[in-house]
Coordinates of C-alpha atoms in Angstrom, one line a residue:
M1 CA 25.6 33.4 63.5
S2 CA 27.3 36.8 64.0
S3 CA 31.0 36.7 64.6
T4 CA 31.0 40.2 66.2
I5 CA 32.7 40.3 69.6
T6 CA 30.9 42.4 72.1
N7 CA 32.9 44.5 74.5
L8 CA 31.5 43.8 78.0
S9 CA 34.1 45.9 79.8
V10 CA 32.7 48.5 82.3
I11 CA 35.6 50.9 81.6
Q12 CA 36.0 53.0 78.5
H13 CA 38.7 51.8 76.0
S14 CA 40.8 54.5 74.4
N15 CA 40.9 54.5 70.7
A16 CA 44.1 52.7 69.6
M17 CA 44.0 54.5 66.2
Q18 CA 45.9 57.6 65.7
S19 CA 44.0 60.9 65.8
T20 CA 43.9 63.4 62.9
K21 CA 46.3 65.6 64.8
Q22 CA 48.7 62.8 65.4
K23 CA 48.7 61.9 61.8
A24 CA 49.4 65.5 60.9
A25 CA 52.2 65.6 63.4
L26 CA 53.7 62.5 61.9
A27 CA 53.5 64.0 58.4
I28 CA 55.3 67.1 59.6
G29 CA 58.0 65.1 61.3
L30 CA 58.5 62.8 58.4
S31 CA 58.8 65.7 56.0
G32 CA 61.8 66.9 58.0
L33 CA 63.3 63.5 57.7
F34 CA 62.5 63.5 54.0
I35 CA 64.5 66.7 53.5
L36 CA 67.5 65.0 55.2
A37 CA 67.0 62.0 52.9
L38 CA 67.1 64.3 49.9
A39 CA 70.4 65.7 51.1
L40 CA 71.7 62.2 51.7
L41 CA 70.9 61.5 48.0
N42 CA 72.9 64.6 47.1
V43 CA 69.9 66.5 45.8
Q44 CA 71.1 70.1 45.6
L45 CA 68.8 72.4 47.6
P46 CA 69.0 76.1 46.8
N47 CA 69.8 77.4 50.3
K48 CA 71.2 74.8 52.7
A49 CA 71.0 76.9 55.8
I50 CA 67.2 77.6 55.3
W51 CA 66.4 74.0 54.3
L52 CA 68.4 72.6 57.2
S53 CA 66.5 74.9 59.6
I54 CA 63.2 73.8 58.0
S55 CA 64.2 70.1 58.3
L56 CA 65.2 70.3 62.0
A57 CA 62.3 72.5 62.9
A58 CA 59.8 70.1 61.2
I59 CA 61.2 67.2 63.2
V60 CA 61.0 69.0 66.5
A61 CA 57.5 70.5 65.7
G62 CA 56.1 67.1 64.6
T63 CA 57.3 65.5 67.8
V64 CA 56.0 68.2 70.0
M65 CA 52.6 68.2 68.3
Y66 CA 52.3 64.4 68.5
A67 CA 53.3 64.5 72.2
N68 CA 50.8 67.2 73.0
D69 CA 47.9 65.3 71.4
L70 CA 48.9 62.0 72.9
Y71 CA 49.4 63.2 76.6
L72 CA 48.6 66.8 77.2
H73 CA 44.8 66.6 76.9
H74 CA 44.5 63.3 78.8
P75 CA 44.8 62.7 82.5
A76 CA 48.3 62.5 83.9
G77 CA 49.5 59.1 85.3
I78 CA 50.7 55.7 84.3
K79 CA 50.6 55.0 80.6
N80 CA 51.1 51.4 79.4
N81 CA 48.7 51.7 76.5
G82 CA 49.2 48.7 74.2
I83 CA 53.0 48.7 74.4
W84 CA 53.1 44.9 74.3
F85 CA 50.8 44.8 71.2
K86 CA 52.2 47.6 69.0
S87 CA 54.5 46.4 66.2
L88 CA 57.0 49.1 67.0
T89 CA 57.3 48.4 70.7
S90 CA 56.9 44.6 70.8
K91 CA 59.6 43.4 68.4
G92 CA 57.2 43.4 65.5
V93 CA 58.0 44.3 61.9
L94 CA 58.2 48.0 62.6
G95 CA 60.5 47.3 65.6
W96 CA 62.9 45.2 63.6
S97 CA 62.9 47.6 60.8
L98 CA 63.8 50.5 63.1
G99 CA 66.5 48.4 64.7
I100 CA 68.0 47.6 61.3
L101 CA 67.9 51.3 60.2
L102 CA 69.5 52.5 63.4
T103 CA 72.2 49.8 63.3
L104 CA 72.9 50.6 59.7
F105 CA 73.2 54.3 60.5
Y106 CA 75.7 53.7 63.3
V107 CA 77.8 51.4 61.1
I108 CA 78.0 54.0 58.4
I109 CA 78.6 57.0 60.8
Y110 CA 81.5 55.1 62.5
W111 CA 83.2 53.3 59.6
Y112 CA 81.8 54.5 56.3
P113 CA 81.2 58.3 56.6
Q114 CA 82.0 58.7 52.9
Y115 CA 78.6 57.3 52.1
L116 CA 77.1 60.3 54.0
G117 CA 79.2 62.7 52.0
F118 CA 82.3 63.2 54.2
N119 CA 85.3 63.9 52.1
G120 CA 87.6 65.8 54.4
E121 CA 89.7 68.5 52.8
K122 CA 88.2 67.7 49.4
G123 CA 84.9 69.2 50.4
N124 CA 81.8 67.5 51.8
T125 CA 78.8 66.4 49.7
G126 CA 75.5 64.9 50.5
L127 CA 74.2 64.9 54.1
I128 CA 77.4 66.1 55.7
A129 CA 77.6 69.1 53.4
F130 CA 73.9 69.9 54.3
F131 CA 75.1 70.6 57.9
D132 CA 78.1 72.8 56.8
P133 CA 76.2 76.1 57.5
L134 CA 75.4 75.2 61.0
S135 CA 78.9 73.8 61.7
K136 CA 80.6 76.9 60.3
L137 CA 78.3 79.1 62.5
L138 CA 79.1 77.2 65.7
N139 CA 82.8 76.1 65.3
G140 CA 84.0 77.8 62.1
H141 CA 84.7 74.6 60.3
A142 CA 83.0 72.4 57.7
A143 CA 80.9 69.7 59.2
S144 CA 82.1 66.2 60.0
Q145 CA 80.1 63.0 60.5
W146 CA 80.5 63.6 64.3
F147 CA 79.0 67.1 64.0
V148 CA 76.0 65.7 62.1
Y149 CA 75.7 62.9 64.7
G150 CA 75.9 65.3 67.6
T151 CA 73.3 67.6 66.1
L152 CA 70.8 64.8 65.5
Y153 CA 71.6 63.3 68.9
T154 CA 70.8 66.6 70.6
V155 CA 67.6 67.2 68.6
A156 CA 66.5 63.7 69.6
I157 CA 67.1 64.3 73.3
L158 CA 65.4 67.7 73.2
S159 CA 62.3 66.8 71.2
L160 CA 61.7 63.4 72.7
G161 CA 62.6 64.7 76.1
Y162 CA 59.6 67.0 75.8
K163 CA 57.5 64.0 75.1
F164 CA 58.9 62.2 78.1
I165 CA 58.1 65.2 80.4
L166 CA 54.5 65.2 79.2
K167 CA 54.2 61.5 79.8
Y168 CA 55.5 61.7 83.3
R169 CA 54.4 65.2 84.2
H170 CA 52.6 63.8 87.3
N171 CA 56.1 63.1 88.8
K172 CA 58.2 66.1 89.7
Y173 CA 61.4 64.0 89.9
Q174 CA 61.0 62.9 86.3
V175 CA 60.4 66.4 85.1
V176 CA 63.5 67.8 86.8
R177 CA 65.7 64.9 85.9
T178 CA 64.7 65.1 82.2
V179 CA 65.3 68.9 82.1
S180 CA 68.8 68.1 83.5
V181 CA 69.8 65.7 80.8
M182 CA 68.4 68.0 78.1
F183 CA 70.4 70.9 79.5
F184 CA 73.7 68.9 79.8
Q185 CA 73.4 67.5 76.4
L186 CA 72.6 70.9 74.7
A187 CA 75.2 72.9 76.7
F188 CA 78.0 70.7 77.8
A189 CA 78.0 68.1 75.0
F190 CA 77.1 70.2 72.0
L191 CA 77.2 74.0 72.2
I192 CA 80.1 74.7 74.6
P193 CA 82.6 72.3 72.9
E194 CA 81.7 73.7 69.4
I195 CA 82.1 77.3 70.6
L196 CA 85.4 76.5 72.3
S197 CA 86.6 75.0 69.1
K198 CA 85.7 78.3 67.3
L199 CA 87.5 80.4 69.9
N200 CA 90.5 78.1 69.8
P201 CA 90.9 77.2 66.1
D202 CA 94.3 75.7 66.6
K203 CA 93.1 73.4 69.4
A204 CA 90.5 71.2 67.8
Y205 CA 90.8 68.7 70.6
F206 CA 88.5 70.9 72.7
T207 CA 85.6 69.8 70.5
K208 CA 84.5 67.0 72.9
D209 CA 81.8 66.2 75.4
I210 CA 83.0 68.2 78.4
K211 CA 80.9 66.1 80.9
N212 CA 82.2 62.8 79.4
M213 CA 84.8 61.6 81.8
W214 CA 87.1 58.6 82.0
P215 CA 86.5 55.7 81.4
L216 CA 83.7 56.8 79.0
N217 CA 86.2 59.3 77.6
Y218 CA 88.6 56.5 76.7
Y219 CA 91.1 58.7 74.9
F220 CA 91.6 61.0 78.0
F221 CA 95.0 59.6 78.9
E222 CA 96.3 59.1 75.3
D223 CA 99.6 60.9 74.5
W224 CA 98.1 63.3 71.9
H225 CA 95.4 64.4 74.3
L226 CA 97.7 64.7 77.3
K227 CA 100.3 66.6 75.3
N228 CA 97.6 69.0 73.9
L229 CA 96.2 69.7 77.4
I230 CA 99.5 70.1 79.1
S231 CA 100.7 72.5 76.4
G232 CA 97.3 74.2 75.9
G233 CA 97.8 77.0 78.3
N234 CA 95.4 77.8 81.2
L235 CA 92.4 76.3 79.4
G236 CA 94.2 73.1 78.7
M237 CA 95.5 72.7 82.2
F238 CA 92.1 73.5 83.6
M239 CA 90.4 70.8 81.5
L240 CA 93.1 68.3 82.5
L241 CA 92.8 69.0 86.3
F242 CA 89.0 69.2 86.0
G243 CA 89.0 65.7 84.4
L244 CA 91.2 64.3 87.1
V245 CA 89.3 65.8 90.0
L246 CA 86.0 64.6 88.5
I247 CA 87.3 61.1 88.2
F248 CA 89.0 60.7 91.6
I249 CA 87.2 63.2 93.9
G250 CA 84.0 64.5 92.4
S251 CA 82.5 61.3 91.2
P252 CA 83.0 59.3 94.4
I253 CA 81.6 62.1 96.6
L254 CA 78.5 62.6 94.4
T255 CA 77.9 58.9 94.2
Y256 CA 78.1 58.6 98.0
F257 CA 75.4 61.2 98.5
F258 CA 73.1 60.5 95.5
G259 CA 74.1 57.1 94.0
K260 CA 75.1 56.6 90.4
R261 CA 71.9 58.4 89.3
W262 CA 73.7 61.7 89.6
Y263 CA 75.6 60.8 86.4
C264 CA 73.7 57.9 84.7
S265 CA 70.3 59.5 84.9
W266 CA 71.0 63.3 85.3
V267 CA 74.0 64.0 83.2
C268 CA 75.2 61.2 80.9
G269 CA 74.4 61.6 77.2
C270 CA 74.0 57.8 76.7
G271 CA 71.5 57.7 79.6
G272 CA 69.8 60.8 78.3
L273 CA 69.1 59.2 74.9
A274 CA 68.0 56.0 76.6
E275 CA 65.6 57.8 78.8
T276 CA 64.1 60.0 76.1
A277 CA 64.4 58.3 72.7
G278 CA 64.5 54.9 74.3
D279 CA 61.6 55.3 76.7
S280 CA 59.1 53.5 74.4
F281 CA 61.4 50.4 74.6
R282 CA 62.3 50.2 78.3
H283 CA 59.9 47.3 78.9
L284 CA 61.9 45.1 76.5
S285 CA 64.9 44.6 78.9
N286 CA 65.4 41.0 79.8
K287 CA 64.5 40.4 83.5
S288 CA 65.7 36.7 83.6
T289 CA 68.4 35.4 85.9
K290 CA 70.4 34.3 82.9
A291 CA 70.5 37.9 81.6
W292 CA 71.6 39.1 85.1
K293 CA 74.5 36.5 85.1
F294 CA 75.6 37.5 81.6
E295 CA 75.4 41.2 82.7
R296 CA 77.8 40.6 85.5
W297 CA 80.3 38.9 83.3
S298 CA 80.1 41.3 80.3
I299 CA 80.3 44.6 82.2
H300 CA 83.2 43.5 84.4
L301 CA 85.1 42.1 81.4
V302 CA 84.8 45.5 79.8
L303 CA 85.9 47.1 83.1
V304 CA 89.1 44.9 83.1
F305 CA 89.7 45.7 79.5
V306 CA 89.5 49.5 79.9
F307 CA 91.7 49.5 83.1
I308 CA 94.4 47.5 81.3
T309 CA 94.3 49.6 78.1
T310 CA 94.4 52.8 80.2
V311 CA 97.3 51.7 82.3
S312 CA 99.2 50.5 79.2
V313 CA 98.6 53.8 77.3
I314 CA 99.8 55.9 80.3
H315 CA 102.8 53.5 80.7
S316 CA 103.8 54.1 77.1
F317 CA 103.2 57.9 77.4
L318 CA 105.6 58.1 80.4
S319 CA 108.2 55.9 78.6
N320 CA 108.2 57.9 75.4
N321 CA 107.6 61.4 76.8
P322 CA 109.6 61.9 80.0
G323 CA 109.6 65.7 79.5
Y324 CA 105.8 65.9 79.9
S325 CA 105.7 64.0 83.2
I326 CA 106.8 64.4 86.8
I327 CA 106.9 60.6 87.6
T328 CA 108.6 57.6 85.9
R329 CA 106.7 54.7 84.4
N330 CA 107.9 52.4 87.2
Q331 CA 106.6 54.9 89.8
F332 CA 103.3 55.0 88.0
I333 CA 103.0 51.2 87.8
Y334 CA 103.9 50.6 91.5
G335 CA 101.5 53.5 92.5
V336 CA 98.6 51.9 90.5
A337 CA 99.4 48.5 92.0
A338 CA 99.5 49.9 95.5
F339 CA 96.2 51.8 95.0
I340 CA 94.4 48.7 93.8
A341 CA 95.9 46.5 96.5
V342 CA 94.8 49.0 99.2
L343 CA 91.3 49.3 97.6
I344 CA 90.8 45.5 97.5
G345 CA 92.1 45.1 101.0
G346 CA 89.9 47.8 102.4
L347 CA 86.8 46.5 100.7
Y348 CA 87.5 43.0 102.0
F349 CA 88.2 44.1 105.5
F350 CA 85.4 46.6 106.0
K351 CA 82.7 45.6 103.5
R352 CA 83.0 41.9 102.9
K353 CA 79.7 41.2 104.9
N354 CA 77.8 43.6 102.7
M355 CA 79.0 42.4 99.3
D356 CA 76.6 40.8 96.9
K357 CA 77.7 39.1 93.7
D358 CA 78.0 42.3 91.7
A359 CA 80.5 43.7 94.2
V360 CA 82.4 40.4 94.3
Y361 CA 82.7 40.5 90.6
T362 CA 84.1 44.0 90.7
M363 CA 86.6 43.0 93.4
V364 CA 87.8 40.0 91.3
S365 CA 88.0 42.3 88.3
L366 CA 90.3 44.7 90.3
A367 CA 92.4 41.7 91.3
V368 CA 92.8 40.7 87.7
V369 CA 93.9 44.2 86.9
L370 CA 96.4 44.2 89.7
V371 CA 98.0 41.0 88.4
A372 CA 98.0 42.3 84.9
V373 CA 99.6 45.6 85.9
M374 CA 102.5 43.8 87.6
L375 CA 103.0 41.5 84.6
L376 CA 102.8 44.5 82.4
N377 CA 105.8 46.1 84.2
Q378 CA 107.8 43.0 84.0
F379 CA 107.3 42.0 80.4
S380 CA 106.9 45.3 78.6
G381 CA 109.0 47.6 76.6
K382 CA 108.5 51.3 76.1
Q383 CA 105.4 50.8 73.9
N384 CA 104.7 47.0 73.8
I385 CA 102.4 45.8 76.6
L386 CA 102.7 42.1 77.1
F387 CA 104.0 41.9 73.6
I388 CA 101.1 43.9 72.2
D389 CA 101.4 47.5 71.0
S390 CA 99.6 49.6 73.6
Y391 CA 98.0 51.9 71.1
K392 CA 96.7 49.0 69.1
L393 CA 95.2 47.7 72.3
R394 CA 93.5 51.1 72.8
Q395 CA 92.3 51.0 69.2
W396 CA 90.8 47.6 69.8
Y397 CA 88.9 49.0 72.8
G398 CA 87.8 52.0 70.8
F399 CA 86.5 49.8 68.0
A400 CA 84.9 46.9 70.1
I401 CA 83.6 48.9 73.0
G402 CA 83.6 52.6 72.2
A403 CA 82.0 52.1 68.8
A404 CA 80.5 48.7 68.2
F405 CA 79.0 48.1 71.7
S406 CA 78.1 51.6 72.8
G407 CA 76.8 52.8 69.4
V408 CA 75.9 50.1 67.1
I409 CA 74.5 47.7 69.7
G410 CA 73.8 50.1 72.4
V411 CA 71.4 52.3 70.4
G412 CA 70.7 50.2 67.3
F413 CA 69.2 47.5 69.4
Y414 CA 66.8 49.7 71.4
P415 CA 63.7 48.2 69.7
L416 CA 65.0 44.7 70.3
L417 CA 66.7 44.6 73.7
G418 CA 65.5 47.7 75.5
S419 CA 66.9 51.1 75.9
R420 CA 69.9 50.5 78.3
V421 CA 71.8 47.7 76.6
W422 CA 75.1 49.6 76.7
C423 CA 74.6 50.9 80.3
R424 CA 73.6 47.5 81.5
F425 CA 76.1 45.2 79.7
G426 CA 79.0 47.3 78.6
C427 CA 79.5 50.6 80.3
P428 CA 82.7 50.6 82.5
M429 CA 81.6 53.9 84.1
A430 CA 78.4 52.1 85.2
A431 CA 80.5 49.3 86.7
I432 CA 82.7 51.7 88.7
L433 CA 79.7 53.8 90.0
G434 CA 77.8 50.6 90.7
L435 CA 80.5 49.4 93.1
Q436 CA 80.5 52.7 94.9
Q437 CA 76.7 52.7 95.0
R438 CA 76.4 49.2 96.3
L439 CA 78.9 49.6 99.1
F440 CA 79.1 53.3 100.1
S441 CA 76.2 55.3 98.8
R442 CA 73.3 56.7 100.9
F443 CA 71.0 56.1 98.0
R444 CA 68.4 53.4 98.2
I445 CA 65.0 52.6 96.8
T446 CA 63.0 51.6 99.8
T447 CA 59.8 49.5 99.6
N448 CA 56.7 48.8 101.6
G449 CA 55.7 45.3 100.8
G450 CA 52.5 45.5 102.7
Q451 CA 51.1 47.9 100.1
C452 CA 52.3 45.9 97.0
I453 CA 49.5 44.5 94.8
S454 CA 52.0 42.7 92.5
C455 CA 50.7 44.6 89.4
G456 CA 54.2 44.4 87.8
N457 CA 54.3 48.0 86.6
C458 CA 57.7 48.5 88.3
S459 CA 59.4 45.5 86.7
N460 CA 57.9 46.2 83.4
A461 CA 59.3 49.8 83.4
C462 CA 62.8 48.9 84.6
E463 CA 65.2 49.4 81.8
M464 CA 68.1 47.8 83.7
G465 CA 66.4 44.4 83.8
I466 CA 65.8 44.4 87.6
D467 CA 62.8 42.5 88.8
V468 CA 61.6 45.3 91.1
R469 CA 58.4 43.5 92.0
A470 CA 60.3 40.7 93.6
Y471 CA 61.9 43.2 96.0
A472 CA 58.7 45.1 96.5
Q473 CA 56.7 41.9 97.4
K474 CA 59.2 41.2 100.2
G475 CA 59.6 44.7 101.3
E476 CA 63.3 44.6 100.6
N477 CA 65.4 47.7 99.9
I478 CA 66.7 47.8 96.3
V479 CA 70.4 48.3 96.4
R480 CA 71.6 47.0 93.1
S481 CA 74.9 47.9 91.4
S482 CA 73.1 48.2 88.1
C483 CA 70.2 50.5 89.3
V484 CA 70.6 53.9 87.6
G485 CA 68.1 55.5 89.9
C486 CA 65.8 56.7 87.1
G487 CA 62.9 56.4 89.4
I488 CA 60.4 55.2 86.8
C489 CA 59.5 52.2 88.9
S490 CA 58.4 54.6 91.6
A491 CA 56.6 56.9 89.1
V492 CA 54.5 54.0 87.7
C493 CA 53.6 52.4 91.0
P494 CA 49.9 52.9 91.7
R495 CA 50.3 52.4 95.5
G496 CA 53.3 54.4 96.4
V497 CA 55.3 51.3 97.4
L498 CA 58.6 52.5 96.1
K499 CA 60.5 55.5 97.4
L500 CA 63.9 56.9 96.3
E501 CA 65.9 58.0 99.3
N502 CA 69.2 59.5 100.2
G503 CA 70.1 59.3 103.9
K504 CA 71.5 57.3 106.7
E505 CA 70.3 53.8 107.2
E506 CA 68.4 54.5 110.4
G507 CA 66.5 57.3 108.8
R508 CA 64.9 55.2 106.1
I509 CA 61.4 54.0 105.8
N510 CA 62.8 50.5 105.6
G511 CA 66.0 50.8 107.7
G512 CA 66.3 47.1 108.1
A513 CA 65.9 44.6 105.3
V514 CA 62.2 44.1 105.4
L515 CA 59.1 46.1 106.4
L516 CA 55.6 44.5 106.2
G517 CA 56.8 42.1 103.5
N518 CA 54.9 39.0 102.5
D519 CA 57.5 36.8 104.1
V520 CA 57.7 38.6 107.4
D521 CA 56.8 37.1 110.8
L522 CA 55.4 40.3 112.4
L523 CA 55.4 38.8 115.9
Q524 CA 59.0 37.8 115.7
L525 CA 59.9 41.3 114.2
L526 CA 58.3 43.0 117.2
K527 CA 60.1 40.7 119.6
N528 CA 63.5 41.5 118.0
K529 CA 62.7 45.2 118.1
N530 CA 61.9 45.0 121.8

């Protein structure tokens, strides 16, 4: 008896095997990585500048060729081809192997750069030295581990961003959004800071991601940074004022009009890498209620931590450097306490009926910060905060959150937990923007439940772990603090159920809570309307 399985499907199954062009593209891309591996092993290549150019060009060319053959010559539209069956994208051997390699890379880059060849003033070797020609061209200095990381980070976003654009080329929003994150990474996070460093060789602190604002930029209020900016002439004062205006004015206004997507999905480097390099793993985000509960606790604990460390560092700066400030530390503490108290009171008085659990968690977090700030002022010396050195406290945050969480876990665990692990569970910026989005923003994802066929594409594609289908089935607007407005749920919906909107409530498709949802009593709805 024959054991052959006959395919009775009436549709054509695409070949799951890689084409000849795709194999050639992989070979080219891997050859670029192989050159980097030789440099890591300290193999002396004759001309580093030429070989580095060949290596990076091969990586980009291989990715572009692979993407072209995979998407360009096939119909545009939804692509879920075998993602739950491939070893790389379904937590198989390849997925675990990639996760381990990424995690190991981040551990080394953060804490053991000497294994990459970083030797400081003694002269670099290995992989770090391989990037010296490019570093000297852009900033005039020998490469550091951060320059190598920034270069590879930018190459990943640019090359895989191209792949992302081809995949979602049927959706104009996705194309424009991806071009935006590619531009901001290349210009504001990589080229401009490096060039500023070259033009200002005595002000190395300018070598930073310009678009990265507090609280992601957790050293913004540290004494060394504030001193350098204050004494840095017109450029330093501009960057200080620009950072403050962006935090307290620009960000709330932009979030009001566009939701947190203006930053998380259009500008942020972490989000940019998640959307491009992490796109193949977005379906791995946990959609369970347990994960949602854990998300609320973890992200708000990080928010409390960053608030307390920031206040404590500024408190110490004002205590130790009175010549650099126009207010005293007591005035600062009472000002922060008053601001938080007014904010909590205003939210409770005006928005308490609209608060979901995410917003309540944020309010409780702010209340904890308020109490901590008052205790801080009563039981602190010039530098000790609640009997803990404030700069040690900041170092703990930099280690636990800024490095271990955002880097090692946030990116290293892409193949295991999905592409937005850091954004979902640890980013304090996401928590702040999420509160603004939930309570004040005009941004919504509206749904038409009568058109939903419960295919699950939307939930499958949501990298933030939101069960979008549950909202769509009921016709409920999606107004979640965690939603980054990437719009992939709308892009993969075959029925046009989901729509990203900015506007007043009465101008929405679904101005109320429900429109043609599965649970709606239409007769009662018409009676209420009349």
